[in-house]
Coordinates of C-alpha atoms and ligand atoms in Angstrom, one line a residue:
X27 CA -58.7 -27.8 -18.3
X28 CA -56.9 -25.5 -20.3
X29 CA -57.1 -25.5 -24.0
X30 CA -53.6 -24.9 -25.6
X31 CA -52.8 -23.9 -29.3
X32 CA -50.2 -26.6 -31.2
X33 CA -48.2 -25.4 -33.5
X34 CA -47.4 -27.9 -36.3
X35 CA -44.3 -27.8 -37.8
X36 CA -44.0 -29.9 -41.1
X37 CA -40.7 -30.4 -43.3
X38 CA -38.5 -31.3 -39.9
X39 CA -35.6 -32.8 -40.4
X40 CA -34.9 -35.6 -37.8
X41 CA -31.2 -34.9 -36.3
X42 CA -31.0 -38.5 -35.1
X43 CA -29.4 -40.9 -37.9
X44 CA -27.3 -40.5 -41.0
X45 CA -30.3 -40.9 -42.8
X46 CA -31.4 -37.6 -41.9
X47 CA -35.3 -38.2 -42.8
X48 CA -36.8 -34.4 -44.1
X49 CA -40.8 -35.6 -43.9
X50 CA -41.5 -35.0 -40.0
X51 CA -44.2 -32.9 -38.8
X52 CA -43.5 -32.6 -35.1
X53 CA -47.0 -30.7 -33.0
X54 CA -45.8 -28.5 -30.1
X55 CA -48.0 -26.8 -27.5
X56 CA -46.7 -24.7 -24.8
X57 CA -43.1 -25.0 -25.9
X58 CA -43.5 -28.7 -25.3
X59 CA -43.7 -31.4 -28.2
X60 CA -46.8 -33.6 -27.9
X61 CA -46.7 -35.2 -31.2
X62 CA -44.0 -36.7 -34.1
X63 CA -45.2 -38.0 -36.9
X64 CA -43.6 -40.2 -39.9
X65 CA -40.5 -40.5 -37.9
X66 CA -39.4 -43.9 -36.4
X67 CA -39.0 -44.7 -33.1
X68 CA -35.6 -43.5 -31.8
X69 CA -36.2 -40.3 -34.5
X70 CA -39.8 -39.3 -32.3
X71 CA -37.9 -40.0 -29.0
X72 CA -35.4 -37.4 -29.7
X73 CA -38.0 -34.4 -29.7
X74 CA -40.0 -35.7 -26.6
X75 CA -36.7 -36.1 -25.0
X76 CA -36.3 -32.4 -25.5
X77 CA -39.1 -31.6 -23.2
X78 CA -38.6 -29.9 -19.8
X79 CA -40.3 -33.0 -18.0
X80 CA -37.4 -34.9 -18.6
X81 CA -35.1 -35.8 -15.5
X82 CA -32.5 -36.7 -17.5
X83 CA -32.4 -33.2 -19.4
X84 CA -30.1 -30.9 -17.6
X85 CA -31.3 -27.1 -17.2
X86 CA -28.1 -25.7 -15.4
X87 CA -23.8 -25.9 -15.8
X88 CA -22.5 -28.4 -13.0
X89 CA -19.0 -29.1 -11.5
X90 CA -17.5 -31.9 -9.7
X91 CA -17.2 -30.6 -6.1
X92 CA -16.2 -32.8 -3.5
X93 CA -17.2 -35.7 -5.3
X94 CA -20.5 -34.8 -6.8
X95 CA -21.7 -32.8 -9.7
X96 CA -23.2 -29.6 -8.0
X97 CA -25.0 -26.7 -10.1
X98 CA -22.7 -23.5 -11.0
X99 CA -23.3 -20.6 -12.5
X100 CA -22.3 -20.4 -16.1
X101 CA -19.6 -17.6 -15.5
X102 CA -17.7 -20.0 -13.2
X103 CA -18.3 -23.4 -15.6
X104 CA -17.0 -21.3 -18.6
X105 CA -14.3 -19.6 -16.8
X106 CA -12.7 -22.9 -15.2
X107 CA -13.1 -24.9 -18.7
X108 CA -11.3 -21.9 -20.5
X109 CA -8.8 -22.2 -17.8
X110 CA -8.4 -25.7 -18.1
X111 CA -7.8 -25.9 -22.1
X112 CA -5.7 -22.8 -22.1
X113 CA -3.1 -24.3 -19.3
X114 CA -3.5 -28.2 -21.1
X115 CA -0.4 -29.4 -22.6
X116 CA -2.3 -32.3 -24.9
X117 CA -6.1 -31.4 -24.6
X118 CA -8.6 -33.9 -26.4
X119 CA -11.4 -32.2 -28.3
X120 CA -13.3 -35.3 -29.3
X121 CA -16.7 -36.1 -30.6
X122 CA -18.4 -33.5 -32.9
X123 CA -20.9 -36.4 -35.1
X124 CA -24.4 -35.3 -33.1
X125 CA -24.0 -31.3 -33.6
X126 CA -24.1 -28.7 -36.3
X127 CA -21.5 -27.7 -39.0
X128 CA -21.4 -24.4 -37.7
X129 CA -20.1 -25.6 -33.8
X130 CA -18.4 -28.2 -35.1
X131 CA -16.0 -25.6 -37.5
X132 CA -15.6 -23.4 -34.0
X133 CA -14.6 -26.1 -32.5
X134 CA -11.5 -26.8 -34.8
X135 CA -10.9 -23.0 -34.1
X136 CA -10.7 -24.6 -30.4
X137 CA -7.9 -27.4 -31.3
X138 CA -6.5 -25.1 -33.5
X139 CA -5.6 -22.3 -30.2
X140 CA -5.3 -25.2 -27.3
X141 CA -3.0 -27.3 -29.8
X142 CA -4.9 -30.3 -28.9
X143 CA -5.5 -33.8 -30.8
X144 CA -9.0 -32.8 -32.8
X145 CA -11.1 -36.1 -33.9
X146 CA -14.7 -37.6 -34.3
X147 CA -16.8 -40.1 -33.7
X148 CA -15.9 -41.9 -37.6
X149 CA -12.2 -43.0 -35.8
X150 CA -14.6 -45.5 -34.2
X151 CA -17.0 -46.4 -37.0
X152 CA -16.1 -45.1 -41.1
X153 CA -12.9 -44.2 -40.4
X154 CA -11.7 -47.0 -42.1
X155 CA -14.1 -46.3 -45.0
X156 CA -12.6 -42.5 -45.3
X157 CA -9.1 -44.5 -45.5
X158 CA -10.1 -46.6 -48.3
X159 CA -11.7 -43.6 -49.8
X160 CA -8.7 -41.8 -49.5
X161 CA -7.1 -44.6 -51.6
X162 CA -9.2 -46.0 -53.9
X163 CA -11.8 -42.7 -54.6
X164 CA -15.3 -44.0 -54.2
X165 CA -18.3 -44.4 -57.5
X166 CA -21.0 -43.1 -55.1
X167 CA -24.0 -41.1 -55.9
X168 CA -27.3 -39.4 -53.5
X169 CA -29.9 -41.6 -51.5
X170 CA -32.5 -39.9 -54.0
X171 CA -30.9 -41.6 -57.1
X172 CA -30.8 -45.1 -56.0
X173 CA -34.4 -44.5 -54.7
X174 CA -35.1 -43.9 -58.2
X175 CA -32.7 -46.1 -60.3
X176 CA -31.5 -48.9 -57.8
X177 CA -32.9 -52.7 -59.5
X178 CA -30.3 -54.6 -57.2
X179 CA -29.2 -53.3 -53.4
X180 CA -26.8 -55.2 -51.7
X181 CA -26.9 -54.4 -47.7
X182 CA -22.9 -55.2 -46.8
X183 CA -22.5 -55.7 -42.6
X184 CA -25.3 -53.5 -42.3
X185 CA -29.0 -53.7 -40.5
X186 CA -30.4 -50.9 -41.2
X187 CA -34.0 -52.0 -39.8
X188 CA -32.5 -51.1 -36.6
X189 CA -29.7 -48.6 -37.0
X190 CA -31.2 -46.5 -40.0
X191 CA -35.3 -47.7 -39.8
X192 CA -36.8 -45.8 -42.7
X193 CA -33.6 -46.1 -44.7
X194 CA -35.9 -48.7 -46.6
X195 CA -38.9 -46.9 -46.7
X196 CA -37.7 -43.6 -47.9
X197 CA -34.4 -44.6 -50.1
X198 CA -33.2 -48.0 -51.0
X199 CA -36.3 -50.7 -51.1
X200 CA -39.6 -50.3 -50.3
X201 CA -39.8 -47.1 -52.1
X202 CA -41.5 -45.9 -54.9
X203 CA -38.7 -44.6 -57.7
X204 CA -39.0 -42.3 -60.6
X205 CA -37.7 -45.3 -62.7
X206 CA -38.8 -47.7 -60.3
X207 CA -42.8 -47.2 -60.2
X208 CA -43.5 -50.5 -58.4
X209 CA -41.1 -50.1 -55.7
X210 CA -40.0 -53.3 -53.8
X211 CA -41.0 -55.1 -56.5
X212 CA -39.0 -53.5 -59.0
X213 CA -35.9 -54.2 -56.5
X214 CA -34.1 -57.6 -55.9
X215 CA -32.7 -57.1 -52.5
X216 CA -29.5 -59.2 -51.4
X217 CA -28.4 -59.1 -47.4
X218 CA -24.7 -60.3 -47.0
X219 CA -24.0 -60.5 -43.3
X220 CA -22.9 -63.4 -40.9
X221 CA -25.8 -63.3 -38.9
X222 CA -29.7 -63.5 -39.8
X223 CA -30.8 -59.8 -39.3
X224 CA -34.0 -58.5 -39.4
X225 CA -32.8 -56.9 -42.5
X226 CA -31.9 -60.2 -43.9
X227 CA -35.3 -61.4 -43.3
X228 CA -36.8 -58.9 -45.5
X229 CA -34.3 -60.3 -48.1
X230 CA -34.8 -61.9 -51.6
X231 CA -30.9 -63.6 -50.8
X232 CA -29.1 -64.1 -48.0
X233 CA -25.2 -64.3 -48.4
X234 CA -24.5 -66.0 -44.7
X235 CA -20.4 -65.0 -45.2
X236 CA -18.1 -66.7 -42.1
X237 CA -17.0 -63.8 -39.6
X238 CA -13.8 -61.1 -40.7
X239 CA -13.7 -63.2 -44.1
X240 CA -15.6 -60.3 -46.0
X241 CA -12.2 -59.2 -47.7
X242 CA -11.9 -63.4 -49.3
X243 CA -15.4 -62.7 -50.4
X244 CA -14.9 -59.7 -52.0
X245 CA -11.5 -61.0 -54.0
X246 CA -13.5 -64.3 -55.2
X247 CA -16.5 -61.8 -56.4
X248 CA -13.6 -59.9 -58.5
X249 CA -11.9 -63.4 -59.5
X250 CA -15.1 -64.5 -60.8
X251 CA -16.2 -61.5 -62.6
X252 CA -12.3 -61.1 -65.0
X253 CA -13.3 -64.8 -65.7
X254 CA -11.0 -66.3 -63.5
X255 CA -11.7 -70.2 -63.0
X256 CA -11.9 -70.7 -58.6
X257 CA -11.5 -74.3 -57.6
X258 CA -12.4 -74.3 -54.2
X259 CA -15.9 -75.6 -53.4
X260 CA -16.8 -72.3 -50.9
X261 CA -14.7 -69.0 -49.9
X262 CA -15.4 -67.5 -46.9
X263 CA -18.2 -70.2 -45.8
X264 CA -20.3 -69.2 -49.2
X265 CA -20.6 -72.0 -51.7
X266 CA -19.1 -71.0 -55.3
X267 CA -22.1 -71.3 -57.0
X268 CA -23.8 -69.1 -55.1
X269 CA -21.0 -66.4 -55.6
X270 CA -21.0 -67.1 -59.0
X271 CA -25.3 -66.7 -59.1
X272 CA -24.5 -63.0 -57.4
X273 CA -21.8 -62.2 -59.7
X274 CA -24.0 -62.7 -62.8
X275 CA -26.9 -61.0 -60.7
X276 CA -24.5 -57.4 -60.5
X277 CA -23.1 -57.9 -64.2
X278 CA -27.2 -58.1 -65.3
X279 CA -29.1 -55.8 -63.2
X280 CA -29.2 -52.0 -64.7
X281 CA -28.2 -50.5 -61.6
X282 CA -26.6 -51.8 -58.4
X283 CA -25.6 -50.3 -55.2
X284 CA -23.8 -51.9 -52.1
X285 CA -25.1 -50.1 -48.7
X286 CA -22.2 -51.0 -45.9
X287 CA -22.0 -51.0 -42.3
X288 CA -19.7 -51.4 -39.5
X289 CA -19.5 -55.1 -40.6
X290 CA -17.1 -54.2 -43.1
X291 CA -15.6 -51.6 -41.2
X292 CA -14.9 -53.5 -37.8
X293 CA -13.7 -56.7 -39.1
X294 CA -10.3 -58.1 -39.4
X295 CA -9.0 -56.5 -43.1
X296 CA -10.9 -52.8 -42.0
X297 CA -10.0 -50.4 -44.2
X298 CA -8.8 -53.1 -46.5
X299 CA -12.4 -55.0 -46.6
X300 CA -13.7 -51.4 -47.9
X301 CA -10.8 -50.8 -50.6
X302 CA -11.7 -54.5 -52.0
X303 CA -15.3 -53.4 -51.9
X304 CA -14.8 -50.1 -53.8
X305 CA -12.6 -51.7 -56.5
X306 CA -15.3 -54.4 -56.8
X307 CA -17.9 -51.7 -57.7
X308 CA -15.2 -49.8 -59.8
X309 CA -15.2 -52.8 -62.3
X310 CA -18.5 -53.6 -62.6
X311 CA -19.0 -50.4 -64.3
X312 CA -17.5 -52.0 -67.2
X313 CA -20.6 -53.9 -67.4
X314 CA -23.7 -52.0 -65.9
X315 CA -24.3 -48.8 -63.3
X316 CA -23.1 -49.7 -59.3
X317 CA -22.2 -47.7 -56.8
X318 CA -21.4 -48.5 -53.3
X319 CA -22.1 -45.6 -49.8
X320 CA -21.3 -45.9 -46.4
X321 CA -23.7 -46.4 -43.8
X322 CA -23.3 -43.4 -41.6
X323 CA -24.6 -44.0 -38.1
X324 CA -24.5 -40.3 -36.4
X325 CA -27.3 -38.1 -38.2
X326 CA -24.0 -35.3 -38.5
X327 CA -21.1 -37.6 -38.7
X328 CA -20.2 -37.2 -42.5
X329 CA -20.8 -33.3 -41.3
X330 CA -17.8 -33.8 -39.0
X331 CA -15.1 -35.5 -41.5
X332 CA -16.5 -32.8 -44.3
X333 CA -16.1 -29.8 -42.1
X334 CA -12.5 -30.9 -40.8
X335 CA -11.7 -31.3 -44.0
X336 CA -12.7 -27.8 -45.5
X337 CA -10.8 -26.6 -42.7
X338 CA -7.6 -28.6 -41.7
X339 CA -7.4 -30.8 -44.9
X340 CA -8.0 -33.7 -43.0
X341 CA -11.2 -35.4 -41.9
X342 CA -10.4 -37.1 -38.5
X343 CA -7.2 -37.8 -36.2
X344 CA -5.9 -34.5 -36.1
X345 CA -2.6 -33.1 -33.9
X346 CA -2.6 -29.6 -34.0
X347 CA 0.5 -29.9 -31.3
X348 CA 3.1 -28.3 -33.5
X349 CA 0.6 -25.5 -34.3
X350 CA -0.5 -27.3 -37.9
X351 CA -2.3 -29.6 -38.6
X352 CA -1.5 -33.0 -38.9
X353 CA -3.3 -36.4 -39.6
X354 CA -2.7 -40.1 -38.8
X355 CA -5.2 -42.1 -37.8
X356 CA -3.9 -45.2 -35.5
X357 CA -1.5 -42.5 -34.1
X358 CA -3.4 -39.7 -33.5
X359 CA -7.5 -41.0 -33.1
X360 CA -9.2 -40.9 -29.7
X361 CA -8.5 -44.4 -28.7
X362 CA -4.7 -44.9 -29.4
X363 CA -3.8 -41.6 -27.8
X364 CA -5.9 -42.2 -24.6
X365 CA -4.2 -45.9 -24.3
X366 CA -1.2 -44.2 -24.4
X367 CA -2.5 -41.6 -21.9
X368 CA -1.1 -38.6 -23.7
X369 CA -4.4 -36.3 -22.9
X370 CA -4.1 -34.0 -19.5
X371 CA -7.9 -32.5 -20.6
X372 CA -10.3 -33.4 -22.7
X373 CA -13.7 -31.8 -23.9
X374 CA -16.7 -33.7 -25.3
X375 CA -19.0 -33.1 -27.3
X376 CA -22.5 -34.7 -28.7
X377 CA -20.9 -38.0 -28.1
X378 CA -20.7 -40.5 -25.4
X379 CA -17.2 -42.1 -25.2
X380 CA -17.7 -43.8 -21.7
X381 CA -20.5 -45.9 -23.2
X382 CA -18.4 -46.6 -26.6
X383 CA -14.9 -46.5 -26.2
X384 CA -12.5 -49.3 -25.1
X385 CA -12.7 -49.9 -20.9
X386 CA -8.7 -49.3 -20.7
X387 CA -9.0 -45.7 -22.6
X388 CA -12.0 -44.9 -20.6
X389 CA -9.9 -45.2 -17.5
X390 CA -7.4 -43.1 -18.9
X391 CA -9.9 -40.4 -20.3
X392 CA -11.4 -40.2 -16.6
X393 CA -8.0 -39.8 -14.9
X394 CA -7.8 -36.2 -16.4
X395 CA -10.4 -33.3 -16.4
X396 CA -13.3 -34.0 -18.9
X397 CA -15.6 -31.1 -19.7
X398 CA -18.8 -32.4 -21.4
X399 CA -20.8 -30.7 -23.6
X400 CA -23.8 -32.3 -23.6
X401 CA -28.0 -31.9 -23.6
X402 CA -28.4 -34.7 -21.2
X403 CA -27.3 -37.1 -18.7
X404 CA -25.1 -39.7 -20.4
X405 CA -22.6 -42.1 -18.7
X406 CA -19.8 -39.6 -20.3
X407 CA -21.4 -36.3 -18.5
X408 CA -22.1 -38.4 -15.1
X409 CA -18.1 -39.1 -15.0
X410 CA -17.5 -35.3 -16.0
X411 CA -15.6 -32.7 -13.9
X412 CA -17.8 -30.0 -15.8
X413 CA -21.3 -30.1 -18.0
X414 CA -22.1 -27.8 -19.8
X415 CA -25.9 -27.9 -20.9
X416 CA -26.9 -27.2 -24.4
X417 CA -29.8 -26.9 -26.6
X418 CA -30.3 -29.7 -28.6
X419 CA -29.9 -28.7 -32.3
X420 CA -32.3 -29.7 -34.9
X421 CA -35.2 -29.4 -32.1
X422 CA -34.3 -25.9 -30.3
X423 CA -31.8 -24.4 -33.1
X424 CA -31.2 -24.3 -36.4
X425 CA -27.6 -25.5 -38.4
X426 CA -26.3 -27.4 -41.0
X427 CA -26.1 -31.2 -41.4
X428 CA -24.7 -33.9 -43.9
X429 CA -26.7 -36.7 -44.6
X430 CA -25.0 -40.2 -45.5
X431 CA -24.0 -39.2 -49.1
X432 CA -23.2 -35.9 -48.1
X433 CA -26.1 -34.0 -49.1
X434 CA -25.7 -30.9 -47.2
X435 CA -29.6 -30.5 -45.4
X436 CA -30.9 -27.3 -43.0
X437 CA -31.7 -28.7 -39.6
X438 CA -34.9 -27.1 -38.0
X439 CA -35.9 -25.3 -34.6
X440 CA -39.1 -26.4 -33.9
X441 CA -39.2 -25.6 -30.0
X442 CA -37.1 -23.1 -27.8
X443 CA -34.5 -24.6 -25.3
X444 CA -34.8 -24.4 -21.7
X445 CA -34.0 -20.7 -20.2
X446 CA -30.5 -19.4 -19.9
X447 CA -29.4 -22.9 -22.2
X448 CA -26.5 -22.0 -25.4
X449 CA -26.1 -24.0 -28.8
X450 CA -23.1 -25.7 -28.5
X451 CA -21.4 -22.8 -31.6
X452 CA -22.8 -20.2 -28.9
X453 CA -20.8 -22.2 -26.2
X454 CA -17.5 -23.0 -28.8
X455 CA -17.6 -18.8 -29.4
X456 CA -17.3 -18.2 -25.8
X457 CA -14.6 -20.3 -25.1
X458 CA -12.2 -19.5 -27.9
X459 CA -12.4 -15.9 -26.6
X460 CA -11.6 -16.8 -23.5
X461 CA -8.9 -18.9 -24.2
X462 CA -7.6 -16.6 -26.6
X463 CA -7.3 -14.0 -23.6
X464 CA -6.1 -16.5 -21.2
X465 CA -3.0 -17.3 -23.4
X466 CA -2.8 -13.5 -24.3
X467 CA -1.9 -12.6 -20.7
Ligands
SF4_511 S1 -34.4 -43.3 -39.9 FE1 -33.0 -42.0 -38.8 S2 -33.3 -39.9 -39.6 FE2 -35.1 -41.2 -40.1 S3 -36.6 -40.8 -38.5 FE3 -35.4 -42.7 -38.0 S4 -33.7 -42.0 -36.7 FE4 -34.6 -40.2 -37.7

């Protein structure tokens, strides 16, 4: 047998959830990673997934000929996706939440040239939190303050024990603080969520609330706290005295902060549940410290509404149709503008939207050309009329990333690619070029 020499490299940062974990040491031998350690379970599959081993990883450009995806050379799969923006009348450049700043800023030069509808992966999850934001501002602060302050943390519509699973360990609970030496049991941990999570388990309280009646909630929290006398025996399936106990538990503690999820985000009041939320924090700074952050699922997704904003103004829903930029979401996000079938291309990329959009805009996103940009096989890329492989960043390249609170953190290479593969900037360049020449004809 062959003895090989690992490499270690220590310091990774994991380019798989919002929460963006900078501890990893990943070992790789022969340009092939044989160990991850201190990341979780999804975080270490994202490296071995990387490896050349894996069927699902694809190693060449394919394009839908008579039926079936068939290998290309990359000459032919760039040249007919140029072709196919350039000659689109309402091209869809959707996705943008799993890749780096830097190809996620050449893709708005993209929409920008194509005129196309430019949006990401939050007009399905915090989209509505941005809208509230836009509204109401936000008191938020860094994941390394509350791990050093926080004495209360509130988890709103949120299980992070599956969606974020060292968000505990490393930032809101479990955690030894700076001001916090004895960590979980310096913390008094509330879980307010319909169902009984594996997060609420860990729990000192759980708030069971009733289903889309998180916005009732939050009013008879803010009732409650300006003194206001509520006569009904329970809001929103919670029994008064129990929101009463929770109110006095904020108004006491010497620093709060309300982690929320999707919960918030996907039910009935939306962008209204958030608002309620934010003003809620907002006034109980007049007695004590609390803050409130999104839960952001996509390890770059924050990355994507920050970079379109430094660059269009806007963070998500964008028509660049009349050769500016506008923004309304509900009119001009992914899922509206496939239902009304407005797309005649679209291009995707780092995200999925066969497996997570609505069935009746997925028909309508596969009736045109897709062009998928993509590391591996998803159900998105099967569909495709053209893949174009990439390196996966944060494990072959290097870029720039936005945790949760939008702490800007530099993503590491730690392995190379698979020959002749392009970072999905590398790929963005060469199509803006091309497109640029195609229109200049
Ligand atoms: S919690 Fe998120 S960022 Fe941290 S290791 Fe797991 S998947 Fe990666």
């Amino acid at each position: 047998m062959v003895e090989r020499d690992i490499i270690t490299h220590t310091d990774v940062v994991c380019p798989f959830c919002g929460s963006l974990c900078d501890d990893l040491e990943v070992d790789v031998s022969d340009n092939k990673v044989v160990e991850v350690r201190n990341a979780c379970q999804i975080g270490t599959q994202i490296y071995f997934s990387s490896n050349p081993d894996n069927p699902d990883r694809y190693k060449k450009p394919m394009m839908r000929k008579n039926g079936g995806l068939v290998e290309v050379s990359w000459e032919e799969a760039l040249d007919r996706s140029a072709e196919l923006l350039a000659n689109a009348k309402r091209p869809l450049l959707y996705g943008w939440s799993s890749t780096e700043a830097e190809a996620i800023s050449r893709g708005i030069e993209l929409a920008e040239i194509t005129g196309g509808i430019l949006d990401n992966c939050s007009s399905i999850c915090h989209g509505p939190s941005i809208m509230a934001i836009q509204d109401a501002g936000i008191p938020a602060s860094t994941l390394g303050e509350y791990k050093n302050r926080a004495d209360l943390v509130i988890f709103w519509g949120c299980n992070p024990v599956h969606a974020h699973p060292r968000h505990l360990g490393r930032y809101s609970n479990f955690i030894r603080g700076y001001f916090k030496k004895d960590g979980r049991n310096d913390r008094y941990m509330v879980v307010i969520d319909p169902r009984k999570t594996h997060t609420a388990q860990l729990a000192d309280l759980h708030i069971q609330v009733n289903p889309s009646e998180d916005y009732e909630l939050f009013s008879a929290l803010r009732s409650i706290l300006r003194g206001v006398e509520v006569e009904e025996e329970s809001i929103s399936g919670v029994p008064i005295q129990q929101i009463r106990d929770l109110v006095e538990k904020m108004k006491n503690c010497n620093y709060g902060v309300i982690f929320f999820g999707l919960g918030l985000t996907h039910s009935l009041a939306h962008h209204r549940n958030v608002e309620n939320a934010i003003c809620l924090t907002r006034e109980l700074n007049d007695y004590t410290k609390f803050l409130i952050q999104p839960m952001r699922g996509h390890y770059n997704v924050a990355g994507s509404n920050i970079v379109f904003s430094w660059n269009t103004g806007y963070p998500l829903a964008i028509d660049f149709s009349r050769g500016y930029p506008r923004y309304n979401p509900g009119e001009y996000s992914t899922v509206p503008v496939l239902l009304r079938d407005e797309i005649d291309v679209s291009i995707i990329v780092a995200t999925d939207p066969v497996l997570n959009l609505p069935g009746p805009a997925v028909e309508n996103l596969l009736k045109h050309p897709v062009i998928s940009v993509e590391p591996h096989e998803t159900p998105t890329s099967a569909l495709a009329d053209i893949v174009l492989p990439v390196k996966i960043s944060g494990v072959e390249c290097e870029g720039t990333a936005y945790r949760m609170d939008n702490v800007p953190i530099r993503l590491r290479k730690v392995k190379d690619g698979p020959n002749g593969l392009l970072t999905d900037r590398e790929i963005m360049k060469i199509l803006i070029e091309k497109v640029k020449n195609l229109k200049n004809q």
